CSV table of C-alpha atoms in Angstrom, one decimal:
chain,number,residue,atom,x,y,z
O,11,MET,CA,-0.2,0.1,-0.1
O,12,ASN,CA,1.4,3.5,-0.8
O,13,THR,CA,0.9,5.4,2.3
O,14,ALA,CA,2.1,8.6,0.5
O,15,LEU,CA,-1.3,8.6,-1.8
O,16,LYS,CA,-3.9,10.5,1.1
O,17,PRO,CA,-6.9,12.1,0.1
O,18,GLN,CA,-7.5,15.4,1.3
O,19,PRO,CA,-8.2,16.0,5.1
O,20,GLY,CA,-11.7,15.3,6.1
O,21,ILE,CA,-12.5,12.2,3.2
O,22,MET,CA,-11.6,9.1,5.3
O,23,GLU,CA,-13.9,10.6,8.2
O,24,ILE,CA,-17.0,10.2,5.8
O,25,ALA,CA,-19.1,7.6,6.7
O,26,LEU,CA,-20.1,5.4,3.7
O,27,TYR,CA,-24.1,6.6,2.1
O,28,LYS,CA,-26.2,3.8,2.6
O,29,GLY,CA,-29.3,4.0,0.7
O,30,GLY,CA,-32.8,2.1,1.1
O,31,ALA,CA,-32.6,-1.6,1.0
O,32,SER,CA,-34.4,-3.1,-2.5
O,33,HIS,CA,-34.4,-7.1,-1.6
O,34,LEU,CA,-35.1,-9.7,0.5
O,35,ASP,CA,-33.2,-13.2,-0.1
O,36,GLY,CA,-35.9,-15.6,-1.3
O,37,VAL,CA,-39.1,-13.1,-1.4
O,38,SER,CA,-40.5,-12.1,-4.5
O,39,ASN,CA,-43.2,-10.2,-3.8
O,40,VAL,CA,-41.5,-7.5,-2.2
O,41,LEU,CA,-42.9,-4.2,-0.9
O,42,LYS,CA,-40.1,-1.4,-1.7
O,43,LEU,CA,-40.9,1.5,1.4
O,44,SER,CA,-37.4,2.1,1.8
O,45,SER,CA,-36.4,5.4,-0.4
O,46,ASN,CA,-39.5,7.3,-0.8
O,47,GLU,CA,-40.5,6.4,-4.3
O,48,ASN,CA,-43.5,7.4,-6.0
O,49,PRO,CA,-45.9,4.0,-6.5
O,50,LEU,CA,-47.5,5.6,-9.7
O,51,GLY,CA,-44.2,6.0,-11.1
O,52,PRO,CA,-43.6,9.1,-14.1
O,53,SER,CA,-46.3,10.0,-16.2
O,54,ASP,CA,-46.8,8.7,-19.9
O,55,ALA,CA,-45.6,11.8,-20.8
O,56,ALA,CA,-42.3,11.7,-19.5
O,57,LYS,CA,-42.0,7.7,-20.8
O,58,GLU,CA,-42.5,8.6,-23.8
O,59,ALA,CA,-40.1,11.2,-24.2
O,60,ALA,CA,-37.4,9.4,-23.0
O,61,ILE,CA,-38.0,6.6,-25.3
O,62,ARG,CA,-38.2,9.4,-28.3
O,63,ALA,CA,-34.5,10.8,-27.3
O,64,SER,CA,-33.1,7.5,-27.0
O,65,HIS,CA,-33.5,7.2,-30.7
O,66,SER,CA,-30.2,10.0,-30.7
O,67,LEU,CA,-28.0,8.5,-28.2
O,68,HIS,CA,-24.9,9.2,-30.5
O,69,LEU,CA,-25.8,12.7,-30.3
O,70,TYR,CA,-24.0,14.9,-27.0
O,71,PRO,CA,-27.3,16.1,-24.8
O,72,SER,CA,-27.6,20.1,-24.6
O,73,THR,CA,-25.1,21.9,-22.5
O,74,ASP,CA,-27.2,24.7,-21.2
O,75,HIS,CA,-30.4,22.7,-20.6
O,76,ALA,CA,-32.6,25.5,-22.1
O,77,ALA,CA,-35.6,24.0,-22.7
O,78,LEU,CA,-35.0,22.2,-19.1
O,79,ARG,CA,-34.7,25.4,-17.8
O,80,GLN,CA,-37.5,27.0,-19.8
O,81,ALA,CA,-40.6,24.2,-18.6
O,82,ILE,CA,-39.5,24.3,-14.6
O,83,ALA,CA,-39.8,28.4,-15.0
O,84,GLY,CA,-42.8,28.1,-17.3
O,85,VAL,CA,-44.4,26.0,-14.5
O,86,TRP,CA,-43.2,27.3,-11.3
O,87,ASP,CA,-42.9,31.2,-12.4
O,88,VAL,CA,-39.5,31.3,-11.8
O,89,ASP,CA,-36.2,33.4,-13.9
O,90,PRO,CA,-35.3,30.5,-16.3
O,91,ALA,CA,-31.8,32.3,-16.3
O,92,ARG,CA,-31.5,31.3,-12.6
O,93,VAL,CA,-32.6,27.9,-12.7
O,94,PHE,CA,-29.4,25.4,-12.5
O,95,CYS,CA,-30.0,21.8,-13.7
O,96,GLY,CA,-27.8,19.2,-12.2
O,97,VAL,CA,-27.3,15.4,-11.7
O,98,GLY,CA,-30.4,15.1,-9.1
O,99,SER,CA,-30.8,18.1,-6.2
O,100,GLY,CA,-28.0,16.0,-4.8
O,101,GLU,CA,-25.4,17.2,-7.2
O,102,VAL,CA,-27.2,20.9,-6.8
O,103,LEU,CA,-26.1,20.5,-3.3
O,104,LYS,CA,-22.9,19.5,-3.5
O,105,LEU,CA,-21.5,21.8,-6.1
O,106,LEU,CA,-22.8,24.7,-3.6
O,107,SER,CA,-20.7,22.9,-0.7
O,108,GLU,CA,-17.5,23.1,-3.2
O,109,ALA,CA,-18.2,26.2,-4.4
O,110,TYR,CA,-18.5,27.8,-0.8
O,111,ALA,CA,-17.1,26.2,2.0
O,112,GLY,CA,-13.9,24.8,2.5
O,113,PRO,CA,-10.8,24.1,5.1
O,114,GLY,CA,-11.5,26.1,8.2
O,115,ASP,CA,-14.9,26.9,7.2
O,116,GLU,CA,-18.4,25.4,9.2
O,117,VAL,CA,-21.7,23.4,7.3
O,118,VAL,CA,-24.6,24.0,9.5
O,119,PHE,CA,-27.1,21.4,9.6
O,120,THR,CA,-29.7,19.9,11.7
O,121,GLU,CA,-29.1,16.7,13.7
O,122,HIS,CA,-31.9,14.7,11.8
O,123,GLY,CA,-31.8,16.2,8.6
O,124,PHE,CA,-30.0,14.6,5.5
O,125,SER,CA,-26.9,12.6,5.9
O,126,MET,CA,-25.5,13.9,2.9
O,127,TYR,CA,-24.9,17.1,4.3
O,128,PRO,CA,-21.9,15.9,6.3
O,129,ILE,CA,-20.9,14.1,3.7
O,130,TYR,CA,-20.4,17.5,1.1
O,131,ALA,CA,-19.1,19.1,4.1
O,132,ARG,CA,-16.3,16.8,4.8
O,133,ALA,CA,-15.5,16.0,1.2
O,134,CYS,CA,-14.6,19.9,0.9
O,135,GLY,CA,-12.6,20.1,3.7
O,136,ALA,CA,-15.2,22.3,5.8
O,137,THR,CA,-16.6,21.2,9.7
O,138,PRO,CA,-20.3,19.9,9.7
O,139,VAL,CA,-21.6,21.7,12.6
O,140,VAL,CA,-25.1,19.6,14.0
O,141,VAL,CA,-27.7,21.8,15.5
O,142,PRO,CA,-30.5,19.8,17.6
O,143,GLU,CA,-34.3,19.5,16.7
O,144,ASN,CA,-37.0,20.7,18.7
O,145,GLU,CA,-38.9,17.6,18.9
O,146,ARG,CA,-38.1,16.6,15.5
O,147,VAL,CA,-38.5,20.1,13.9
O,148,VAL,CA,-36.4,22.8,12.7
O,149,ASP,CA,-35.0,25.1,15.5
O,150,VAL,CA,-34.3,28.3,14.2
O,151,ASP,CA,-32.7,29.9,16.9
O,152,ALA,CA,-30.6,26.8,17.7
O,153,ILE,CA,-29.5,27.0,13.9
O,154,LEU,CA,-28.9,31.0,14.6
O,155,GLY,CA,-27.4,30.0,17.7
O,156,ALA,CA,-24.7,27.5,16.3
O,157,CYS,CA,-23.5,30.2,13.6
O,158,THR,CA,-20.2,32.0,13.6
O,159,ASP,CA,-18.0,34.0,11.2
O,160,LYS,CA,-17.2,30.5,9.9
O,161,THR,CA,-20.7,29.5,9.0
O,162,ARG,CA,-20.6,29.6,5.1
O,163,LEU,CA,-23.5,27.6,4.3
O,164,VAL,CA,-26.7,25.9,6.5
O,165,PHE,CA,-28.8,22.9,5.0
O,166,ILE,CA,-32.4,22.5,5.7
O,167,ALA,CA,-34.5,20.2,4.5
O,168,ASN,CA,-37.9,21.8,4.3
O,169,PRO,CA,-40.5,19.4,4.4
O,170,ALA,CA,-37.9,17.6,5.9
O,171,ASN,CA,-36.5,13.8,5.8
O,172,PRO,CA,-36.5,11.4,7.4
O,173,THR,CA,-39.2,13.3,10.0
O,174,GLY,CA,-41.7,14.6,7.7
O,175,THR,CA,-41.7,17.7,9.4
O,176,MET,CA,-41.4,21.5,8.1
O,177,ILE,CA,-41.1,24.7,9.5
O,178,GLY,CA,-43.5,28.2,8.4
O,179,GLU,CA,-42.1,30.6,5.6
O,180,ALA,CA,-42.3,33.2,8.6
O,181,GLN,CA,-39.8,31.1,10.2
O,182,VAL,CA,-37.6,30.3,7.3
O,183,ALA,CA,-37.2,34.0,6.5
O,184,ARG,CA,-36.4,34.6,10.1
O,185,LEU,CA,-33.1,31.9,9.5
O,186,ALA,CA,-32.4,34.1,6.1
O,187,GLU,CA,-32.2,37.3,8.0
O,188,GLY,CA,-30.7,35.9,10.9
O,189,LEU,CA,-26.9,34.5,8.9
O,190,PRO,CA,-23.7,36.1,9.0
O,191,LEU,CA,-23.5,38.4,5.7
O,192,GLN,CA,-21.0,35.6,4.4
O,193,ALA,CA,-23.8,32.2,5.0
O,194,LEU,CA,-26.0,30.9,2.3
O,195,LEU,CA,-29.6,29.3,3.3
O,196,VAL,CA,-30.1,26.6,0.8
O,197,LEU,CA,-33.8,24.9,1.3
O,198,ASP,CA,-33.5,21.2,0.2
O,199,GLY,CA,-37.1,21.5,-1.1
O,200,ALA,CA,-36.7,17.6,-2.2
O,201,TYR,CA,-40.6,16.8,-1.0
O,202,ALA,CA,-41.9,20.3,-1.5
O,203,GLU,CA,-44.2,19.2,-4.3
O,204,PHE,CA,-46.1,17.0,-2.4
O,205,VAL,CA,-47.3,19.9,0.1
O,206,ASP,CA,-50.3,22.0,-1.7
O,207,GLY,CA,-49.7,25.3,-2.6
O,208,PHE,CA,-46.3,25.6,-1.4
O,209,ASP,CA,-43.4,28.0,-3.0
O,210,ALA,CA,-40.7,25.8,-1.5
O,211,GLY,CA,-38.8,29.5,-0.9
O,212,LYS,CA,-39.3,30.7,-4.0
O,213,ALA,CA,-40.4,34.4,-3.0
O,214,LEU,CA,-37.5,33.9,-0.3
O,215,VAL,CA,-35.0,33.9,-3.1
O,216,GLU,CA,-36.1,36.1,-5.0
O,217,ALA,CA,-36.7,38.7,-2.2
O,218,SER,CA,-32.5,37.9,-0.5
O,219,GLU,CA,-29.5,37.7,-1.9
O,220,ASN,CA,-28.1,34.8,0.4
O,221,VAL,CA,-30.9,31.7,-0.1
O,222,VAL,CA,-30.7,29.1,-2.6
O,223,MET,CA,-33.6,26.5,-3.1
O,224,SER,CA,-33.2,23.2,-4.4
O,225,ARG,CA,-35.7,20.5,-6.2
O,226,THR,CA,-35.4,17.0,-7.4
O,227,PHE,CA,-37.1,15.1,-9.9
O,228,SER,CA,-36.8,11.5,-8.0
O,229,LYS,CA,-39.7,12.1,-5.8
O,230,ILE,CA,-43.3,13.2,-6.8
O,231,TYR,CA,-42.2,12.8,-10.7
O,232,GLY,CA,-41.3,9.2,-10.3
O,233,LEU,CA,-37.6,9.9,-11.8
O,234,GLY,CA,-35.4,8.5,-9.6
O,235,GLY,CA,-34.0,6.6,-11.8
O,236,MET,CA,-33.2,9.7,-14.1
O,237,ARG,CA,-31.1,11.7,-11.5
O,238,VAL,CA,-32.2,15.2,-12.3
O,239,GLY,CA,-32.6,18.1,-10.3
O,240,TRP,CA,-32.5,21.7,-10.1
O,241,GLY,CA,-31.8,24.4,-8.1
O,242,TYR,CA,-33.3,28.2,-8.3
O,243,GLY,CA,-31.3,31.2,-6.7
O,244,PRO,CA,-29.7,34.5,-7.1
O,245,GLN,CA,-27.8,35.1,-10.3
O,246,ALA,CA,-24.6,35.7,-9.1
O,247,VAL,CA,-25.1,32.3,-7.0
O,248,ILE,CA,-26.0,30.4,-10.2
O,249,ASP,CA,-23.3,32.0,-12.4
O,250,VAL,CA,-20.3,30.0,-10.0
O,251,LEU,CA,-22.4,26.7,-10.3
O,252,ASN,CA,-22.4,26.7,-14.2
O,253,ARG,CA,-18.6,27.1,-14.0
O,254,ILE,CA,-17.8,24.3,-11.8
O,255,ARG,CA,-20.6,21.9,-13.2
O,256,GLY,CA,-19.7,19.1,-16.2
O,257,PRO,CA,-20.9,20.6,-19.7
O,258,PHE,CA,-22.5,17.4,-20.7
O,259,ASN,CA,-24.2,16.5,-16.6
O,260,LEU,CA,-27.9,15.6,-17.6
O,261,SER,CA,-28.3,12.9,-20.0
O,262,ALA,CA,-30.7,13.7,-23.1
O,263,PRO,CA,-32.9,11.0,-21.8
O,264,ALA,CA,-32.9,12.4,-18.7
O,265,LEU,CA,-33.7,15.6,-19.8
O,266,ALA,CA,-36.2,15.1,-22.1
O,267,ALA,CA,-38.4,13.2,-19.1
O,268,ALA,CA,-38.0,15.6,-16.8
O,269,GLU,CA,-39.0,18.5,-19.4
O,270,ALA,CA,-42.4,15.9,-20.2
O,271,ALA,CA,-42.7,15.7,-16.2
O,272,VAL,CA,-43.0,19.2,-15.4
O,273,ARG,CA,-45.3,20.2,-17.8
O,274,ASP,CA,-47.5,17.0,-16.8
O,275,THR,CA,-49.5,18.9,-13.9
O,276,ALA,CA,-52.4,17.2,-14.2
O,277,HIS,CA,-49.7,13.6,-13.2
O,278,THR,CA,-48.3,15.9,-10.9
O,279,GLU,CA,-51.2,16.4,-8.7
O,280,LYS,CA,-53.0,13.3,-9.3
O,281,CYS,CA,-49.6,11.8,-7.2
O,282,ARG,CA,-50.2,14.7,-4.2
O,283,ILE,CA,-53.5,14.2,-3.8
O,284,GLU,CA,-53.3,10.3,-4.2
O,285,ASN,CA,-50.5,10.7,-1.8
O,286,ALA,CA,-52.0,13.0,1.0
O,287,LYS,CA,-54.9,10.5,1.1
O,288,TRP,CA,-52.6,7.3,1.8
O,289,ARG,CA,-50.5,9.4,4.0
O,290,ASP,CA,-53.2,9.9,6.1
O,291,TRP,CA,-55.0,6.7,6.0
O,292,LEU,CA,-51.4,5.0,6.9
O,293,ALA,CA,-50.5,7.2,9.5
O,294,ASN,CA,-53.9,7.3,11.6
O,295,ALA,CA,-54.1,2.9,11.0
O,296,LEU,CA,-50.8,3.1,12.3
O,297,ALA,CA,-51.9,5.3,15.6
O,298,GLU,CA,-54.9,3.3,16.3
O,299,LEU,CA,-52.3,0.3,16.9
O,300,GLY,CA,-50.0,2.3,19.3
O,301,VAL,CA,-47.4,3.5,16.4
O,302,PRO,CA,-47.5,7.1,16.5
O,303,SER,CA,-45.9,9.7,13.9
O,304,ASP,CA,-45.4,13.2,13.5
O,305,THR,CA,-47.8,15.0,11.1
O,306,SER,CA,-45.9,14.4,7.6
O,307,THR,CA,-46.2,16.7,5.0
O,308,ALA,CA,-43.5,15.1,2.5
O,309,ASN,CA,-44.6,11.2,0.8
O,310,PHE,CA,-43.4,9.0,4.1
O,311,ILE,CA,-44.1,8.7,7.9
O,312,LEU,CA,-41.8,8.2,11.0
O,313,ALA,CA,-43.3,5.8,12.6
O,314,ARG,CA,-41.9,6.3,16.3
O,315,PHE,CA,-41.7,3.2,18.9
O,316,ALA,CA,-41.3,2.5,22.5
O,317,ASP,CA,-38.0,2.0,22.1
O,318,GLU,CA,-35.0,0.6,19.2
O,319,ALA,CA,-35.9,-2.9,20.6
O,320,GLU,CA,-39.4,-3.1,19.4
O,321,ALA,CA,-38.4,-0.7,16.0
O,322,ASN,CA,-36.0,-3.7,15.3
O,323,ALA,CA,-38.3,-6.0,15.8
O,324,CYS,CA,-41.3,-4.5,13.8
O,325,ASP,CA,-38.4,-4.2,11.1
O,326,GLU,CA,-37.5,-7.7,11.4
O,327,HIS,CA,-41.3,-9.0,11.3
O,328,LEU,CA,-42.0,-6.8,8.0
O,329,ARG,CA,-39.0,-8.0,6.3
O,330,GLY,CA,-40.6,-11.4,6.8
O,331,ALA,CA,-43.6,-10.4,5.6
O,332,GLY,CA,-42.2,-9.1,2.4
O,333,ILE,CA,-41.5,-5.1,3.6
O,334,ILE,CA,-38.8,-3.1,3.4
O,335,VAL,CA,-38.9,0.2,5.6
O,336,ARG,CA,-35.7,2.4,6.4
O,337,LYS,CA,-34.7,2.0,9.7
O,338,VAL,CA,-33.4,5.4,10.6
O,339,ALA,CA,-30.8,4.9,13.6
O,340,GLY,CA,-28.4,7.0,11.1
O,341,TYR,CA,-30.7,9.5,11.5
O,342,GLY,CA,-30.3,9.6,15.7
O,343,LEU,CA,-33.8,7.7,15.1
O,344,PRO,CA,-32.7,4.6,16.3
O,345,HIS,CA,-36.7,3.9,17.9
O,346,CYS,CA,-38.3,4.9,14.6
O,347,LEU,CA,-39.0,3.6,11.3
O,348,ARG,CA,-39.4,5.3,8.5
O,349,ILE,CA,-42.1,3.9,5.8
O,350,THR,CA,-42.4,5.1,2.4
O,351,VAL,CA,-46.3,6.2,1.7
O,352,GLY,CA,-47.3,3.2,-1.1
O,353,ASP,CA,-50.3,2.7,-2.8
O,354,GLU,CA,-53.4,1.6,-1.5
O,355,SER,CA,-52.6,-2.2,-1.4
O,356,GLY,CA,-48.7,-1.1,0.0
O,357,CYS,CA,-50.5,1.0,2.6
O,358,ARG,CA,-53.0,-2.1,4.1
O,359,ARG,CA,-50.4,-4.2,3.2
O,360,VAL,CA,-47.9,-2.6,5.6
O,361,ALA,CA,-50.8,-1.6,8.6
O,362,HIS,CA,-51.6,-5.4,8.1
O,363,ALA,CA,-48.4,-6.5,8.9
O,364,VAL,CA,-48.0,-4.1,11.9
O,365,ALA,CA,-51.5,-5.3,13.9
O,366,GLN,CA,-49.9,-8.6,12.9
O,367,PHE,CA,-46.5,-7.9,15.3
O,368,LYS,CA,-48.8,-5.7,17.7
O,369,GLY,CA,-50.5,-9.0,18.2
O,370,VAL,CA,-54.2,-7.5,16.9
O,371,ALA,CA,-54.5,-9.0,13.7
């Protein structure tokens, strides 16, 4: 082993990200509810667009993502020049970290925040700063109290993953106003479309110089396999991101599918309504079994058990029933299981399995 070859400081402190499991040995009819995927899948228009794009796979894709940016701008009423497209919202967050944080800087996020935030921080040599939440809800005062002259980025997911909770627009605005001048507030809106009438921070971005929001096509649009996301922010920030991204970071099929998906607002609304219906049903069904959860604004619920042992036992029971959910001990919630909201049959299957586990079915 060549001991002279060393990665940059901070990289070897990164714990590998673990995605949701998708297979169970010996089980064919697996119900995967571990990755917050849309059970309705992408719209027919998005699938057809991807197929059409496959006829031109010998050609390089667009470098400026103009068609997709225009589609996003038309649907969400934003300035296309201030839209940045990336390989999932993850690339947007990663490039923001690379552009604005480095050795000696601090990146702030909350204790139950998305587990990639500390990875992005350490990868660019910055120091992750973890802030406590208040009963699984982002605490603006705690974040402001943790900020120093070294703070460069503050990440919050709203709605949050894996808790499903969110804070109101006034609280987010207070956070943006209270940050140090050199800090950028990043609003991770991966689940924003599941909230009826929510702009995910668009108005705040347009009224501020220190706020960026990110979105993804992996959740409500059902394009997790395509890896497309976007960000919206001050023109100066977008110009910086465009200087460091790869020129062909998004494939032609991904661009085509995402453009068709965002324009198919009828499918998006159908997915939002179906998710809300079965999210509430599942939360109520589990609550009646003695498994509470906070009111979720996303496409999953965070089921709370008496302790870690009961959560692990229920997870094993669900796996025995062919159901995969997400253990979230790594998010500081060892007594919880995150359960994606499936379709009607999936939700009923989960409720029945938990009832069996509780001995009431």
